Amino acid sequence: MESIKVAALCGSVRQASYNRGLIRSAIEITKGSIAGVEIEDVDITALPMLNTDLEGGGRFPPVVEAFRQKILEADSILFASPEYNYSVSAPLKNAMDWASRPPNVWADKAAAIISASGGSGGSRSQYHLRQIGVFLDLHFINKPELFIDAHHPPGKFDKNGDLIDAETKERLKQVLLSLQTFTLRLQGRSKLKN
């Protein structure tokens, strides 16, 4: 089985956020039922706000260098994007901007977006993220999409932000399988070794 490394980024910095819970669930799903997918939850909370004065001699602050290296080494990206004021969160946009500084380490990677938010479930943030991805040369899967209204009906997440709804877990699994297939196709590999 061909293997892929996925860097997962949560746009919310709260530990009990529903989007962070989606990443925890994605990791659990891949360990239990999807061979060949390794997801790393890449923390973006320590990144300073983008400031090119912090760059010097082609180098970035150590925490930014470490983050950029994780993105560079990943085969694909899984974004868990809450919706703030009809768009992506500031921490997520900041992380995307840091990794886009020359050389752009997002380039030519497969990506997927999952969202849990109120009302629209984060759909507007996902579409903004896709627009940003055009400039960054990210290639998003188109289907399936996963937007979760985290509040209606209640009971999809527990008090710690962990996903507990079986139907939503199955939908998340389908996103991960699609990301795996698309990543391998984009890299010219197939799911099964010949």
mmCIF file of C-alpha atoms in Angstrom, residues 42-164:
data_model
loop_
_atom_site.group_PDB
_atom_site.id
_atom_site.type_symbol
_atom_site.label_atom_id
_atom_site.label_comp_id
_atom_site.label_asym_id
_atom_site.label_seq_id
_atom_site.Cartn_x
_atom_site.Cartn_y
_atom_site.Cartn_z
ATOM 1 C CA VAL A 42 0.618 20.626 13.040
ATOM 2 C CA ASP A 43 0.290 23.286 15.721
ATOM 3 C CA ILE A 44 0.100 26.858 14.433
ATOM 4 C CA THR A 45 -0.506 28.599 17.773
ATOM 5 C CA ALA A 46 3.135 29.604 18.325
ATOM 6 C CA LEU A 47 3.589 31.281 14.946
ATOM 7 C CA PRO A 48 4.198 35.027 15.219
ATOM 8 C CA MET A 49 2.105 37.328 13.094
ATOM 9 C CA LEU A 50 3.604 37.591 9.634
ATOM 10 C CA ASN A 51 6.260 40.281 9.663
ATOM 11 C CA THR A 52 8.902 40.279 6.951
ATOM 12 C CA ASP A 53 11.223 42.183 9.301
ATOM 13 C CA LEU A 54 11.633 38.807 11.057
ATOM 14 C CA GLU A 55 13.138 37.329 7.900
ATOM 15 C CA GLY A 56 16.833 37.677 7.318
ATOM 16 C CA GLY A 57 19.379 36.085 5.033
ATOM 17 C CA GLY A 58 16.807 33.745 3.555
ATOM 18 C CA ARG A 59 15.904 32.464 7.030
ATOM 19 C CA PHE A 60 12.791 32.659 9.159
ATOM 20 C CA PRO A 61 12.316 32.587 12.934
ATOM 21 C CA PRO A 62 12.972 29.026 14.226
ATOM 22 C CA VAL A 63 9.286 28.313 14.962
ATOM 23 C CA VAL A 64 8.387 29.395 11.419
ATOM 24 C CA GLU A 65 11.229 27.323 9.912
ATOM 25 C CA ALA A 66 9.975 24.240 11.792
ATOM 26 C CA PHE A 67 6.409 24.842 10.597
ATOM 27 C CA ARG A 68 7.486 25.360 6.991
ATOM 28 C CA GLN A 69 9.516 22.140 7.119
ATOM 29 C CA LYS A 70 6.467 20.147 8.250
ATOM 30 C CA ILE A 71 4.444 21.529 5.340
ATOM 31 C CA LEU A 72 7.279 20.850 2.900
ATOM 32 C CA GLU A 73 7.588 17.225 4.049
ATOM 33 C CA ALA A 74 3.846 16.529 3.827
ATOM 34 C CA ASP A 75 2.295 14.940 0.772
ATOM 35 C CA SER A 76 -1.016 16.688 1.379
ATOM 36 C CA ILE A 77 -2.821 19.066 3.708
ATOM 37 C CA LEU A 78 -5.991 18.723 5.763
ATOM 38 C CA PHE A 79 -7.450 22.068 6.843
ATOM 39 C CA ALA A 80 -9.999 22.211 9.664
ATOM 40 C CA SER A 81 -11.389 25.679 9.126
ATOM 41 C CA PRO A 82 -13.879 27.430 11.372
ATOM 42 C CA GLU A 83 -15.767 30.365 9.919
ATOM 43 C CA TYR A 84 -15.055 33.792 11.415
ATOM 44 C CA ASN A 85 -17.030 36.697 9.932
ATOM 45 C CA TYR A 86 -17.741 34.786 6.704
ATOM 46 C CA SER A 87 -14.067 33.898 6.187
ATOM 47 C CA VAL A 88 -11.052 31.956 7.451
ATOM 48 C CA SER A 89 -9.640 32.618 10.901
ATOM 49 C CA ALA A 90 -6.661 34.923 11.432
ATOM 50 C CA PRO A 91 -4.400 32.144 12.821
ATOM 51 C CA LEU A 92 -5.007 29.968 9.758
ATOM 52 C CA LYS A 93 -4.469 32.801 7.273
ATOM 53 C CA ASN A 94 -1.279 33.754 9.125
ATOM 54 C CA ALA A 95 0.039 30.191 8.868
ATOM 55 C CA MET A 96 -0.793 30.075 5.174
ATOM 56 C CA ASP A 97 1.004 33.366 4.599
ATOM 57 C CA TRP A 98 4.166 32.253 6.435
ATOM 58 C CA ALA A 99 4.397 29.041 4.419
ATOM 59 C CA SER A 100 3.839 30.965 1.181
ATOM 60 C CA ARG A 101 6.917 33.138 1.652
ATOM 61 C CA PRO A 102 9.529 32.258 -0.986
ATOM 62 C CA PRO A 103 9.985 29.444 -1.552
ATOM 63 C CA ASN A 104 6.264 28.610 -1.339
ATOM 64 C CA VAL A 105 6.106 25.235 0.458
ATOM 65 C CA TRP A 106 2.385 24.704 -0.310
ATOM 66 C CA ALA A 107 3.007 24.387 -4.053
ATOM 67 C CA ASP A 108 1.552 21.421 -5.914
ATOM 68 C CA LYS A 109 0.146 19.641 -2.848
ATOM 69 C CA ALA A 110 -3.264 18.016 -2.583
ATOM 70 C CA ALA A 111 -5.569 19.389 0.096
ATOM 71 C CA ALA A 112 -8.966 18.927 1.712
ATOM 72 C CA ILE A 113 -11.047 21.143 3.976
ATOM 73 C CA ILE A 114 -13.359 20.131 6.799
ATOM 74 C CA SER A 115 -15.353 22.572 8.892
ATOM 75 C CA ALA A 116 -17.526 22.727 11.980
ATOM 76 C CA SER A 117 -19.136 26.055 12.715
ATOM 77 C CA GLY A 118 -22.511 27.630 13.380
ATOM 78 C CA GLY A 119 -25.164 28.197 10.726
ATOM 79 C CA SER A 120 -23.508 27.431 7.403
ATOM 80 C CA GLY A 121 -21.148 24.892 8.963
ATOM 81 C CA GLY A 122 -18.149 26.852 7.718
ATOM 82 C CA SER A 123 -18.977 26.733 4.016
ATOM 83 C CA ARG A 124 -18.044 30.383 3.383
ATOM 84 C CA SER A 125 -14.645 29.940 5.046
ATOM 85 C CA GLN A 126 -14.038 26.897 2.867
ATOM 86 C CA TYR A 127 -14.686 28.861 -0.305
ATOM 87 C CA HIS A 128 -12.341 31.643 0.793
ATOM 88 C CA LEU A 129 -9.723 29.027 1.621
ATOM 89 C CA ARG A 130 -10.082 27.594 -1.868
ATOM 90 C CA GLN A 131 -9.523 31.089 -3.330
ATOM 91 C CA ILE A 132 -6.357 31.501 -1.264
ATOM 92 C CA GLY A 133 -5.274 28.049 -2.412
ATOM 93 C CA VAL A 134 -5.371 29.121 -6.060
ATOM 94 C CA PHE A 135 -2.556 31.589 -5.440
ATOM 95 C CA LEU A 136 -0.652 29.083 -3.271
ATOM 96 C CA ASP A 137 -0.903 26.381 -5.977
ATOM 97 C CA LEU A 138 -2.807 23.998 -3.694
ATOM 98 C CA HIS A 139 -5.066 21.401 -5.345
ATOM 99 C CA PHE A 140 -8.240 20.783 -3.336
ATOM 100 C CA ILE A 141 -10.443 17.732 -3.622
ATOM 101 C CA ASN A 142 -13.891 18.726 -4.859
ATOM 102 C CA LYS A 143 -15.999 15.970 -3.315
ATOM 103 C CA PRO A 144 -17.072 15.053 -0.792
ATOM 104 C CA GLU A 145 -17.480 18.319 1.077
ATOM 105 C CA LEU A 146 -17.858 18.361 4.861
ATOM 106 C CA PHE A 147 -19.616 21.321 6.496
ATOM 107 C CA ILE A 148 -20.984 20.627 9.969
ATOM 108 C CA ASP A 149 -23.431 22.884 11.770
ATOM 109 C CA ALA A 150 -21.873 22.229 15.162
ATOM 110 C CA HIS A 151 -24.892 23.427 17.132
ATOM 111 C CA HIS A 152 -28.014 22.137 15.290
ATOM 112 C CA PRO A 153 -28.838 19.454 15.939
ATOM 113 C CA PRO A 154 -26.862 19.145 19.164
ATOM 114 C CA GLY A 155 -24.977 15.959 19.981
ATOM 115 C CA LYS A 156 -22.386 15.779 17.226
ATOM 116 C CA PHE A 157 -19.580 16.789 19.609
ATOM 117 C CA ASP A 158 -19.019 16.235 23.324
ATOM 118 C CA LYS A 159 -18.023 18.910 25.863
ATOM 119 C CA ASN A 160 -14.319 18.420 24.996
ATOM 120 C CA GLY A 161 -14.950 19.129 21.316
ATOM 121 C CA ASP A 162 -14.579 15.478 20.292
ATOM 122 C CA LEU A 163 -16.688 14.223 17.400
ATOM 123 C CA ILE A 164 -19.105 11.568 18.667
#
